[in-house]
Amino acid sequence: MDPGLEAAFRYVERLLQGEENRPGLTVYDVERLVGYPVRGEGPLSYTLPRTQALSGVQAVRLYYYPKDPNHQLIVEVEDLEGRRHLRHFRWNGLAWEVPEGRRPDLGPGEGLVQVGEDYFLGFPREEALELARAVRKGEALGAKYLLCPRCGARTFYAPSVRPAGVACPRCGNPTLLFKTFAGLEPQRDPLEALAEEQRALRRALEELTAYLKRKLGP
């Protein structure tokens, strides 16, 4: 692991779990940092202030999910090249721990990228943006995603991601629906749609004129 990245993760672990002469952060401390519940039900974020221990990375962010008992806190460390590395933690009532069945470090390229109203899990940012463009055009046929029945958020996930256990990044709902993107109806050009309406109106007027001529004579 990159030395700057490793130092940043050690700093966060000491911050959350405490040291010999300093207690770790409790869930209530984290809630105060991210502004819960004043700022809503999450997910909520807080960027740690710059320190010497974090000089080897660009930023360290805490993402708090107060409504999901299995996915309450994500630590995101952005390295000097802009890659994002994640670790998951859960409050067990006494301390922060890694949820059972989750890898402690997801590594680069497996972070969560938001583009518009959609989320992309397991994609490098460039690929997520490209997929988002394809989704917007209705061309991402066959792409797998998770749909939240509570808030309607869509989370597209890469083939390398195991979607079981993934929670909604918007509302924290752990029960998501598996979906496959089937495309969208192609969007019509507004000018072409207007021209088609005008042609239909012209045809209707011509038919009405012909009918009146037949009934009333020349």
GROMACS .gro file of C-alpha atoms in nm:
model
  218
    1MET     CA    1   0.000   0.000   0.000
    2ASP     CA    2   0.115   0.356  -0.071
    3PRO     CA    3   0.283   0.504   0.243
    4GLY     CA    4   0.063   0.815   0.239
    5LEU     CA    5  -0.249   0.605   0.203
    6GLU     CA    6  -0.141   0.368   0.479
    7ALA     CA    7  -0.065   0.659   0.713
    8ALA     CA    8  -0.407   0.811   0.643
    9PHE     CA    9  -0.590   0.488   0.723
   10ARG     CA   10  -0.388   0.444   1.045
   11TYR     CA   11  -0.480   0.799   1.145
   12VAL     CA   12  -0.851   0.733   1.085
   13GLU     CA   13  -0.840   0.404   1.278
   14ARG     CA   14  -0.678   0.576   1.575
   15LEU     CA   15  -0.937   0.853   1.551
   16LEU     CA   16  -1.229   0.608   1.549
   17GLN     CA   17  -1.097   0.342   1.786
   18GLY     CA   18  -0.887   0.557   2.016
   19GLU     CA   19  -0.538   0.528   2.160
   20GLU     CA   20  -0.385   0.467   2.500
   21ASN     CA   21  -0.429   0.826   2.614
   22ARG     CA   22  -0.735   0.922   2.408
   23PRO     CA   23  -1.074   0.751   2.365
   24GLY     CA   24  -1.209   0.688   2.019
   25LEU     CA   25  -1.505   0.859   1.862
   26THR     CA   26  -1.846   0.730   1.960
   27VAL     CA   27  -2.140   0.709   1.721
   28TYR     CA   28  -2.271   1.028   1.879
   29ASP     CA   29  -1.941   1.207   1.809
   30VAL     CA   30  -1.966   1.104   1.442
   31GLU     CA   31  -2.328   1.219   1.427
   32ARG     CA   32  -2.225   1.561   1.556
   33LEU     CA   33  -1.945   1.582   1.298
   34VAL     CA   34  -2.172   1.506   1.001
   35GLY     CA   35  -2.465   1.710   1.136
   36TYR     CA   36  -2.717   1.434   1.199
   37PRO     CA   37  -3.014   1.466   1.235
   38VAL     CA   38  -3.023   1.839   1.152
   39ARG     CA   39  -2.899   1.780   0.795
   40GLY     CA   40  -3.138   1.493   0.730
   41GLU     CA   41  -3.130   1.114   0.742
   42GLY     CA   42  -2.824   1.065   0.525
   43PRO     CA   43  -2.599   0.961   0.392
   44LEU     CA   44  -2.412   1.255   0.544
   45SER     CA   45  -2.046   1.340   0.497
   46TYR     CA   46  -1.763   1.516   0.679
   47THR     CA   47  -1.416   1.595   0.543
   48LEU     CA   48  -1.139   1.568   0.800
   49PRO     CA   49  -0.921   1.880   0.838
   50ARG     CA   50  -0.571   1.863   0.695
   51THR     CA   51  -0.300   1.742   0.931
   52GLN     CA   52   0.058   1.621   0.894
   53ALA     CA   53  -0.066   1.261   0.909
   54LEU     CA   54  -0.287   1.326   0.607
   55SER     CA   55  -0.026   1.507   0.398
   56GLY     CA   56   0.023   1.202   0.174
   57VAL     CA   57  -0.335   1.204   0.044
   58GLN     CA   58  -0.570   1.458  -0.108
   59ALA     CA   59  -0.863   1.417   0.130
   60VAL     CA   60  -1.026   1.192   0.389
   61ARG     CA   61  -1.405   1.185   0.415
   62LEU     CA   62  -1.647   1.015   0.649
   63TYR     CA   63  -1.984   0.906   0.505
   64TYR     CA   64  -2.241   0.823   0.772
   65TYR     CA   65  -2.548   0.605   0.709
   66PRO     CA   66  -2.764   0.637   1.024
   67LYS     CA   67  -3.053   0.422   0.897
   68ASP     CA   68  -2.852   0.117   0.784
   69PRO     CA   69  -2.734  -0.105   1.073
   70ASN     CA   70  -2.496  -0.301   0.846
   71HIS     CA   71  -2.333  -0.014   0.664
   72GLN     CA   72  -2.316   0.280   0.898
   73LEU     CA   73  -1.983   0.446   0.823
   74ILE     CA   74  -1.762   0.456   0.515
   75VAL     CA   75  -1.416   0.609   0.531
   76GLU     CA   76  -1.305   0.735   0.190
   77VAL     CA   77  -0.940   0.825   0.136
   78GLU     CA   78  -0.855   0.998  -0.190
   79ASP     CA   79  -0.491   0.942  -0.282
   80LEU     CA   80  -0.264   1.190  -0.462
   81GLU     CA   81  -0.366   1.049  -0.801
   82GLY     CA   82  -0.734   1.103  -0.731
   83ARG     CA   83  -0.820   0.735  -0.673
   84ARG     CA   84  -1.064   0.662  -0.392
   85HIS     CA   85  -1.008   0.387  -0.133
   86LEU     CA   86  -1.287   0.282   0.103
   87ARG     CA   87  -1.321   0.110   0.436
   88HIS     CA   88  -1.648   0.017   0.605
   89PHE     CA   89  -1.720   0.042   0.977
   90ARG     CA   90  -2.021  -0.031   1.196
   91TRP     CA   91  -2.096   0.082   1.549
   92ASN     CA   92  -2.148  -0.228   1.767
   93GLY     CA   93  -2.265  -0.035   2.070
   94LEU     CA   94  -1.918   0.003   2.219
   95ALA     CA   95  -1.675   0.065   1.933
   96TRP     CA   96  -1.641   0.085   1.556
   97GLU     CA   97  -1.581  -0.250   1.383
   98VAL     CA   98  -1.565  -0.386   1.028
   99PRO     CA   99  -1.905  -0.541   0.940
  100GLU     CA  100  -1.900  -0.918   0.908
  101GLY     CA  101  -1.845  -1.037   0.552
  102ARG     CA  102  -1.696  -0.710   0.430
  103ARG     CA  103  -1.338  -0.655   0.328
  104PRO     CA  104  -1.174  -0.386   0.541
  105ASP     CA  105  -1.019  -0.214   0.240
  106LEU     CA  106  -1.205  -0.210  -0.092
  107GLY     CA  107  -0.912  -0.062  -0.277
  108PRO     CA  108  -0.901   0.180  -0.572
  109GLY     CA  109  -1.165   0.175  -0.841
  110GLU     CA  110  -1.429   0.020  -0.617
  111GLY     CA  111  -1.570   0.339  -0.471
  112LEU     CA  112  -1.909   0.497  -0.511
  113VAL     CA  113  -1.947   0.764  -0.779
  114GLN     CA  114  -2.259   0.977  -0.807
  115VAL     CA  115  -2.355   1.118  -1.148
  116GLY     CA  116  -2.679   1.313  -1.149
  117GLU     CA  117  -2.943   1.111  -0.967
  118ASP     CA  118  -2.769   0.774  -1.024
  119TYR     CA  119  -2.488   0.598  -0.835
  120PHE     CA  120  -2.212   0.379  -0.980
  121LEU     CA  121  -2.039   0.121  -0.761
  122GLY     CA  122  -1.712  -0.049  -0.852
  123PHE     CA  123  -1.629   0.169  -1.153
  124PRO     CA  124  -1.333   0.407  -1.195
  125ARG     CA  125  -1.472   0.760  -1.224
  126GLU     CA  126  -1.406   0.781  -1.599
  127GLU     CA  127  -1.597   0.457  -1.663
  128ALA     CA  128  -1.879   0.571  -1.436
  129LEU     CA  129  -1.916   0.894  -1.633
  130GLU     CA  130  -1.915   0.703  -1.961
  131LEU     CA  131  -2.179   0.461  -1.836
  132ALA     CA  132  -2.387   0.752  -1.706
  133ARG     CA  133  -2.385   0.906  -2.054
  134ALA     CA  134  -2.496   0.574  -2.205
  135VAL     CA  135  -2.775   0.545  -1.946
  136ARG     CA  136  -2.892   0.897  -2.025
  137LYS     CA  137  -2.907   0.814  -2.396
  138GLY     CA  138  -3.081   0.481  -2.330
  139GLU     CA  139  -2.786   0.286  -2.473
  140ALA     CA  140  -2.661   0.099  -2.163
  141LEU     CA  141  -2.862  -0.213  -2.243
  142GLY     CA  142  -2.800  -0.503  -2.006
  143ALA     CA  143  -2.632  -0.293  -1.734
  144LYS     CA  144  -2.708  -0.431  -1.388
  145TYR     CA  145  -2.833  -0.202  -1.114
  146LEU     CA  146  -3.003  -0.200  -0.776
  147LEU     CA  147  -3.326  -0.006  -0.738
  148CYS     CA  148  -3.431   0.133  -0.402
  149PRO     CA  149  -3.809   0.089  -0.361
  150ARG     CA  150  -3.808   0.352  -0.087
  151CYS     CA  151  -3.652   0.653  -0.262
  152GLY     CA  152  -3.614   0.533  -0.623
  153ALA     CA  153  -3.233   0.566  -0.634
  154ARG     CA  154  -3.050   0.348  -0.888
  155THR     CA  155  -2.707   0.202  -0.812
  156PHE     CA  156  -2.531   0.054  -1.115
  157TYR     CA  157  -2.262  -0.195  -1.015
  158ALA     CA  158  -1.958  -0.338  -1.191
  159PRO     CA  159  -1.924  -0.713  -1.262
  160SER     CA  160  -1.656  -0.737  -0.991
  161VAL     CA  161  -1.896  -0.614  -0.722
  162ARG     CA  162  -2.099  -0.854  -0.510
  163PRO     CA  163  -2.429  -0.667  -0.480
  164ALA     CA  164  -2.561  -0.870  -0.187
  165GLY     CA  165  -2.551  -0.653   0.124
  166VAL     CA  166  -2.520  -0.323  -0.063
  167ALA     CA  167  -2.741  -0.053   0.085
  168CYS     CA  168  -2.900   0.244  -0.087
  169PRO     CA  169  -2.644   0.527  -0.087
  170ARG     CA  170  -2.921   0.787  -0.065
  171CYS     CA  171  -3.146   0.666   0.216
  172GLY     CA  172  -2.957   0.367   0.362
  173ASN     CA  173  -3.230   0.114   0.279
  174PRO     CA  174  -3.065  -0.233   0.287
  175THR     CA  175  -3.344  -0.402   0.085
  176LEU     CA  176  -3.289  -0.328  -0.285
  177LEU     CA  177  -3.435  -0.475  -0.603
  178PHE     CA  178  -3.214  -0.634  -0.869
  179LYS     CA  179  -3.278  -0.481  -1.211
  180THR     CA  180  -3.134  -0.488  -1.564
  181PHE     CA  181  -3.132  -0.170  -1.770
  182ALA     CA  182  -3.360  -0.223  -2.071
  183GLY     CA  183  -3.308   0.113  -2.237
  184LEU     CA  184  -3.533   0.408  -2.292
  185GLU     CA  185  -3.746   0.533  -2.575
  186PRO     CA  186  -3.529   0.758  -2.790
  187GLN     CA  187  -3.592   1.124  -2.721
  188ARG     CA  188  -3.751   1.310  -3.009
  189ASP     CA  189  -3.607   1.632  -3.140
  190PRO     CA  190  -3.845   1.910  -3.019
  191LEU     CA  191  -3.828   2.088  -3.356
  192GLU     CA  192  -3.908   1.768  -3.542
  193ALA     CA  193  -4.199   1.700  -3.305
  194LEU     CA  194  -4.333   2.051  -3.369
  195ALA     CA  195  -4.300   2.008  -3.745
  196GLU     CA  196  -4.488   1.678  -3.727
  197GLU     CA  197  -4.770   1.845  -3.531
  198GLN     CA  198  -4.789   2.119  -3.794
  199ARG     CA  199  -4.808   1.864  -4.076
  200ALA     CA  200  -5.087   1.678  -3.893
  201LEU     CA  201  -5.277   2.004  -3.844
  202ARG     CA  202  -5.235   2.093  -4.211
  203ARG     CA  203  -5.370   1.753  -4.316
  204ALA     CA  204  -5.669   1.795  -4.084
  205LEU     CA  205  -5.745   2.140  -4.231
  206GLU     CA  206  -5.719   2.007  -4.585
  207GLU     CA  207  -5.959   1.723  -4.504
  208LEU     CA  208  -6.203   1.967  -4.341
  209THR     CA  209  -6.188   2.200  -4.643
  210ALA     CA  210  -6.252   1.911  -4.882
  211TYR     CA  211  -6.549   1.795  -4.669
  212LEU     CA  212  -6.704   2.146  -4.664
  213LYS     CA  213  -6.664   2.175  -5.042
  214ARG     CA  214  -6.847   1.846  -5.092
  215LYS     CA  215  -7.130   1.954  -4.863
  216LEU     CA  216  -7.166   2.320  -4.967
  217GLY     CA  217  -7.052   2.301  -5.323
  218PRO     CA  218  -6.802   2.525  -5.505
   0.00000   0.00000   0.00000
